[in-house]
mmCIF file of C-alpha atoms in Angstrom:
data_model
loop_
_atom_site.group_PDB
_atom_site.id
_atom_site.type_symbol
_atom_site.label_atom_id
_atom_site.label_comp_id
_atom_site.label_asym_id
_atom_site.label_seq_id
_atom_site.Cartn_x
_atom_site.Cartn_y
_atom_site.Cartn_z
ATOM 1 C CA MET A 1 -0.155 0.053 -0.128
ATOM 2 C CA ILE A 2 2.657 2.489 0.927
ATOM 3 C CA LEU A 3 4.610 1.593 -2.235
ATOM 4 C CA ASP A 4 1.764 2.263 -4.191
ATOM 5 C CA LEU A 5 1.450 5.663 -2.642
ATOM 6 C CA LEU A 6 5.057 6.344 -3.335
ATOM 7 C CA PHE A 7 5.464 4.831 -6.732
ATOM 8 C CA PRO A 8 1.847 4.693 -8.277
ATOM 9 C CA ASN A 9 1.419 2.688 -11.485
ATOM 10 C CA ARG A 10 1.522 5.005 -14.603
ATOM 11 C CA CYS A 11 0.253 4.832 -18.057
ATOM 12 C CA ILE A 12 3.300 4.005 -20.234
ATOM 13 C CA HIS A 13 2.305 6.626 -22.624
ATOM 14 C CA CYS A 14 0.802 9.534 -21.004
ATOM 15 C CA ASN A 15 1.960 8.995 -17.477
ATOM 16 C CA ARG A 16 -1.388 9.230 -15.891
ATOM 17 C CA ILE A 17 -1.732 7.367 -12.561
ATOM 18 C CA ILE A 18 -3.625 4.095 -13.190
ATOM 19 C CA GLU A 19 -4.773 1.046 -11.288
ATOM 20 C CA GLY A 20 -1.783 -1.606 -10.498
ATOM 21 C CA ASP A 21 -2.747 -4.144 -12.858
ATOM 22 C CA LEU A 22 -3.251 -1.879 -15.964
ATOM 23 C CA LEU A 23 -0.601 -1.083 -18.586
ATOM 24 C CA ILE A 24 -2.128 1.979 -20.014
ATOM 25 C CA CYS A 25 -5.006 4.149 -19.626
ATOM 26 C CA ASN A 26 -8.344 3.977 -21.216
ATOM 27 C CA LEU A 27 -7.746 7.434 -23.134
ATOM 28 C CA CYS A 28 -4.439 5.948 -24.584
ATOM 29 C CA PHE A 29 -5.858 2.618 -25.053
ATOM 30 C CA ASP A 30 -8.282 4.125 -27.586
ATOM 31 C CA GLN A 31 -5.382 5.508 -29.581
ATOM 32 C CA ILE A 32 -3.881 1.884 -30.177
ATOM 33 C CA HIS A 33 -3.723 0.980 -33.794
ATOM 34 C CA PHE A 34 -5.211 -2.488 -33.658
ATOM 35 C CA THR A 35 -5.481 -4.223 -36.935
ATOM 36 C CA HIS A 36 -8.856 -5.856 -36.784
ATOM 37 C CA PHE A 37 -7.630 -8.577 -38.898
ATOM 38 C CA ASP A 38 -9.734 -11.952 -39.518
ATOM 39 C CA TYR A 39 -7.660 -14.917 -38.701
ATOM 40 C CA PHE A 40 -9.181 -17.214 -41.238
ATOM 41 C CA GLU A 41 -9.404 -14.448 -44.076
ATOM 42 C CA GLU A 42 -6.841 -12.811 -46.412
ATOM 43 C CA ASN A 43 -5.299 -9.907 -44.608
ATOM 44 C CA PRO A 44 -2.023 -7.872 -45.089
ATOM 45 C CA LEU A 45 0.157 -10.437 -42.891
ATOM 46 C CA LYS A 46 -1.046 -13.530 -44.856
ATOM 47 C CA GLU A 47 -0.189 -11.781 -48.241
ATOM 48 C CA LYS A 48 3.300 -11.242 -46.823
ATOM 49 C CA CYS A 49 3.485 -14.672 -45.366
ATOM 50 C CA LYS A 50 2.529 -16.386 -48.547
ATOM 51 C CA LEU A 51 5.358 -14.918 -50.641
ATOM 52 C CA LEU A 52 7.665 -16.501 -47.966
ATOM 53 C CA PHE A 53 6.301 -19.935 -47.132
ATOM 54 C CA PRO A 54 3.007 -21.905 -47.417
ATOM 55 C CA VAL A 55 0.699 -20.512 -44.326
ATOM 56 C CA GLN A 56 -2.831 -21.678 -43.099
ATOM 57 C CA ASN A 57 -3.861 -18.651 -41.151
ATOM 58 C CA THR A 58 -2.526 -15.290 -39.776
ATOM 59 C CA TYR A 59 -3.129 -12.773 -37.217
ATOM 60 C CA ALA A 60 -1.560 -9.518 -36.019
ATOM 61 C CA LEU A 61 -3.033 -7.787 -33.114
ATOM 62 C CA MET A 62 -1.641 -4.270 -33.749
ATOM 63 C CA HIS A 63 0.159 -2.123 -36.092
ATOM 64 C CA PHE A 64 3.863 -1.233 -35.325
ATOM 65 C CA GLU A 65 4.215 2.171 -36.519
ATOM 66 C CA LYS A 66 7.137 4.467 -35.950
ATOM 67 C CA GLU A 67 6.570 6.239 -32.360
ATOM 68 C CA ASN A 68 2.919 4.945 -31.866
ATOM 69 C CA ILE A 69 1.873 3.347 -28.586
ATOM 70 C CA SER A 70 2.151 -0.272 -29.843
ATOM 71 C CA ARG A 71 5.889 0.118 -30.312
ATOM 72 C CA LYS A 72 6.088 1.561 -26.791
ATOM 73 C CA ILE A 73 4.301 -1.552 -25.492
ATOM 74 C CA ILE A 74 6.226 -3.906 -27.064
ATOM 75 C CA HIS A 75 9.643 -2.233 -26.154
ATOM 76 C CA GLU A 76 8.241 -1.986 -22.321
ATOM 77 C CA LEU A 77 7.700 -5.768 -22.954
ATOM 78 C CA LYS A 78 10.942 -6.554 -24.434
ATOM 79 C CA TYR A 79 13.472 -3.844 -23.000
ATOM 80 C CA ARG A 80 12.329 -2.586 -19.653
ATOM 81 C CA ASN A 81 12.020 -5.799 -17.568
ATOM 82 C CA ARG A 82 8.134 -5.956 -17.758
ATOM 83 C CA GLU A 83 7.404 -9.481 -18.291
ATOM 84 C CA LYS A 84 3.645 -9.272 -17.170
ATOM 85 C CA VAL A 85 3.030 -7.093 -20.235
ATOM 86 C CA GLY A 86 3.065 -10.178 -22.262
ATOM 87 C CA LYS A 87 0.262 -11.564 -20.187
ATOM 88 C CA VAL A 88 -1.709 -8.256 -21.051
ATOM 89 C CA ILE A 89 -1.099 -8.302 -24.702
ATOM 90 C CA GLY A 90 -2.316 -11.829 -24.666
ATOM 91 C CA GLU A 91 -5.613 -10.936 -23.035
ATOM 92 C CA TRP A 92 -6.010 -8.333 -25.611
ATOM 93 C CA VAL A 93 -5.668 -11.083 -28.333
ATOM 94 C CA ASN A 94 -8.123 -13.416 -26.419
ATOM 95 C CA GLU A 95 -10.767 -10.774 -26.652
ATOM 96 C CA ARG A 96 -10.380 -10.545 -30.543
ATOM 97 C CA LEU A 97 -9.275 -14.004 -31.547
ATOM 98 C CA ASP A 98 -11.457 -16.695 -32.009
ATOM 99 C CA PHE A 99 -10.396 -20.082 -33.745
ATOM 100 C CA ARG A 100 -13.883 -21.327 -33.752
ATOM 101 C CA ASP A 101 -13.568 -25.244 -34.758
ATOM 102 C CA ASN A 102 -10.066 -24.892 -36.243
ATOM 103 C CA LYS A 103 -7.673 -24.700 -33.436
ATOM 104 C CA PRO A 104 -3.883 -25.290 -33.948
ATOM 105 C CA ASP A 105 -2.610 -28.420 -32.271
ATOM 106 C CA ILE A 106 0.354 -26.623 -30.612
ATOM 107 C CA LEU A 107 1.520 -22.994 -29.750
ATOM 108 C CA ALA A 108 5.212 -22.572 -30.199
ATOM 109 C CA SER A 109 7.047 -19.281 -29.750
ATOM 110 C CA VAL A 110 10.254 -18.043 -31.352
ATOM 111 C CA PRO A 111 13.177 -18.848 -28.684
ATOM 112 C CA LEU A 112 15.930 -16.864 -27.567
ATOM 113 C CA HIS A 113 19.537 -18.041 -27.683
ATOM 114 C CA PRO A 114 20.499 -19.171 -23.845
ATOM 115 C CA LYS A 115 22.959 -16.275 -23.742
ATOM 116 C CA LYS A 116 20.222 -13.609 -24.678
ATOM 117 C CA LEU A 117 17.631 -15.366 -22.165
ATOM 118 C CA LYS A 118 20.353 -14.920 -19.603
ATOM 119 C CA GLU A 119 20.694 -11.273 -20.234
ATOM 120 C CA ARG A 120 16.853 -10.577 -20.292
ATOM 121 C CA ASN A 121 15.935 -13.105 -17.508
ATOM 122 C CA TYR A 122 12.894 -14.266 -19.611
ATOM 123 C CA ASN A 123 11.472 -14.772 -23.067
ATOM 124 C CA GLN A 124 9.124 -11.793 -23.741
ATOM 125 C CA LEU A 125 6.637 -14.496 -25.764
ATOM 126 C CA HIS A 126 6.438 -17.049 -23.012
ATOM 127 C CA LEU A 127 3.732 -15.558 -20.641
ATOM 128 C CA PHE A 128 1.808 -14.393 -23.749
ATOM 129 C CA THR A 129 1.789 -17.802 -25.152
ATOM 130 C CA GLU A 130 0.735 -19.319 -21.969
ATOM 131 C CA THR A 131 -1.992 -16.711 -21.661
ATOM 132 C CA LEU A 132 -3.389 -17.982 -25.124
ATOM 133 C CA SER A 133 -2.963 -21.265 -24.182
ATOM 134 C CA GLN A 134 -4.872 -21.227 -20.982
ATOM 135 C CA PHE A 135 -7.741 -19.304 -22.438
ATOM 136 C CA HIS A 136 -8.168 -21.442 -25.554
ATOM 137 C CA HIS A 137 -7.126 -24.765 -24.353
ATOM 138 C CA ILE A 138 -4.400 -25.191 -26.537
ATOM 139 C CA PRO A 139 -1.120 -26.918 -25.385
ATOM 140 C CA PHE A 140 2.236 -24.934 -25.847
ATOM 141 C CA ASP A 141 5.566 -26.320 -26.107
ATOM 142 C CA HIS A 142 8.625 -23.770 -25.343
ATOM 143 C CA THR A 143 11.173 -26.352 -26.096
ATOM 144 C CA LEU A 144 9.949 -27.274 -29.813
ATOM 145 C CA ILE A 145 12.306 -24.863 -31.439
ATOM 146 C CA LYS A 146 16.002 -24.314 -30.467
ATOM 147 C CA ARG A 147 18.091 -21.361 -31.625
ATOM 148 C CA ASN A 148 21.676 -22.691 -32.421
ATOM 149 C CA GLU A 149 23.388 -19.412 -32.596
ATOM 150 C CA TYR A 150 23.726 -16.103 -30.695
ATOM 151 C CA SER A 151 23.137 -13.322 -33.330
ATOM 152 C CA LYS A 152 22.024 -9.771 -33.570
ATOM 153 C CA ALA A 153 18.339 -9.096 -34.424
ATOM 154 C CA GLN A 154 17.267 -10.130 -37.902
ATOM 155 C CA ALA A 155 16.106 -6.619 -38.788
ATOM 156 C CA LEU A 156 19.464 -5.444 -38.075
ATOM 157 C CA GLN A 157 21.342 -7.618 -40.675
ATOM 158 C CA ASP A 158 21.816 -7.252 -44.128
ATOM 159 C CA LYS A 159 20.599 -9.524 -46.900
ATOM 160 C CA LYS A 160 23.869 -11.454 -47.000
ATOM 161 C CA ASN A 161 24.120 -12.214 -43.424
ATOM 162 C CA ARG A 162 20.327 -13.213 -43.270
ATOM 163 C CA LEU A 163 20.994 -15.617 -46.085
ATOM 164 C CA GLU A 164 23.745 -17.395 -44.156
ATOM 165 C CA ASN A 165 21.469 -17.821 -41.073
ATOM 166 C CA GLN A 166 19.634 -20.969 -42.820
ATOM 167 C CA ASN A 167 20.575 -23.098 -39.888
ATOM 168 C CA LEU A 168 20.015 -20.632 -37.106
ATOM 169 C CA PHE A 169 17.142 -22.635 -35.701
ATOM 170 C CA SER A 170 16.468 -26.425 -35.400
ATOM 171 C CA ILE A 171 13.370 -28.611 -34.308
ATOM 172 C CA THR A 172 13.868 -30.692 -31.226
ATOM 173 C CA LYS A 173 11.300 -33.417 -31.372
ATOM 174 C CA ASP A 174 9.260 -34.907 -34.251
ATOM 175 C CA THR A 175 5.929 -32.917 -34.524
ATOM 176 C CA SER A 176 4.907 -34.776 -38.024
ATOM 177 C CA GLY A 177 1.152 -33.970 -39.250
ATOM 178 C CA LYS A 178 0.550 -30.932 -36.590
ATOM 179 C CA HIS A 179 -0.769 -27.765 -37.126
ATOM 180 C CA ILE A 180 1.439 -25.341 -35.576
ATOM 181 C CA LEU A 181 0.905 -21.867 -34.380
ATOM 182 C CA LEU A 182 4.056 -20.013 -34.625
ATOM 183 C CA ILE A 183 4.267 -16.893 -32.399
ATOM 184 C CA ASP A 184 6.485 -13.934 -32.597
ATOM 185 C CA ASP A 185 6.261 -10.508 -31.328
ATOM 186 C CA VAL A 186 6.611 -8.013 -34.423
ATOM 187 C CA PHE A 187 6.572 -9.105 -38.189
ATOM 188 C CA THR A 188 9.190 -7.031 -39.794
ATOM 189 C CA THR A 189 11.030 -8.667 -42.748
ATOM 190 C CA GLY A 190 9.595 -12.313 -41.942
ATOM 191 C CA ASN A 191 13.371 -13.768 -41.804
ATOM 192 C CA THR A 192 13.216 -15.351 -38.616
ATOM 193 C CA LEU A 193 9.577 -16.643 -39.013
ATOM 194 C CA THR A 194 10.509 -18.044 -42.538
ATOM 195 C CA THR A 195 13.396 -19.836 -41.284
ATOM 196 C CA ILE A 196 11.625 -21.546 -38.507
ATOM 197 C CA ALA A 197 8.362 -22.187 -40.697
ATOM 198 C CA TRP A 198 10.403 -23.991 -43.283
ATOM 199 C CA GLU A 199 12.096 -26.209 -40.481
ATOM 200 C CA LEU A 200 8.598 -27.378 -39.487
ATOM 201 C CA LEU A 201 7.238 -27.745 -42.882
ATOM 202 C CA ASN A 202 9.991 -30.157 -43.614
ATOM 203 C CA GLN A 203 8.540 -32.386 -40.996
ATOM 204 C CA ASP A 204 5.126 -32.171 -42.863
ATOM 205 C CA ASN A 205 3.388 -29.766 -40.561
ATOM 206 C CA LYS A 206 1.073 -27.070 -41.370
ATOM 207 C CA ILE A 207 2.033 -23.341 -40.326
ATOM 208 C CA SER A 208 -0.230 -20.605 -39.000
ATOM 209 C CA ILE A 209 1.121 -17.416 -37.653
ATOM 210 C CA LEU A 210 0.400 -14.926 -34.866
ATOM 211 C CA VAL A 211 2.303 -11.800 -33.987
ATOM 212 C CA MET A 212 1.750 -9.071 -31.481
ATOM 213 C CA ALA A 213 2.350 -6.519 -34.037
ATOM 214 C CA MET A 214 3.123 -6.024 -37.773
ATOM 215 C CA ASP A 215 5.386 -3.564 -39.046
ATOM 216 C CA THR A 216 3.890 -1.224 -41.711
#
């Protein structure tokens, strides 16, 4: 109680004091640029993915534009040691995404290299994935995908270096014949998801994609 008075929870965008379990105030929440994509229909994310690998369904919660609120939210999650932001974003997805009678078999998130995991102390996608799993009753597997090499962010690499990262990820177990929902934070170039998707497709799986935000 005393700590709440001394260090009240504040909106990450406008700095207003808000309830302790919230991330953003109602006024700023209304400014978030949600995509309103339909998971089962054609959408801009699906169009981009189809150019890179065979994909079943796709969903992005927010647009990831320069200086917008979604960028602040994800930066809080990844770089400000606020792992619980992943749960909040997961709850927003749960309010908007209905798998109906076509649920994937497994939820699998993009892994961090052990060195990066040690630096950050958590994978920013794990709590998000677990929140989706609990709500939709779909199992998750945090160990299905392994990152083999420590490397800088894909978005910072030039094309030549990205092409050299063909063995960046590996699949740790046989998942043949499964429909796997591959989860990441932001879709930018699609290189990371493409590398993982082809590893899973080579095991005769079907792939769908879910991201917190899509870079426009």
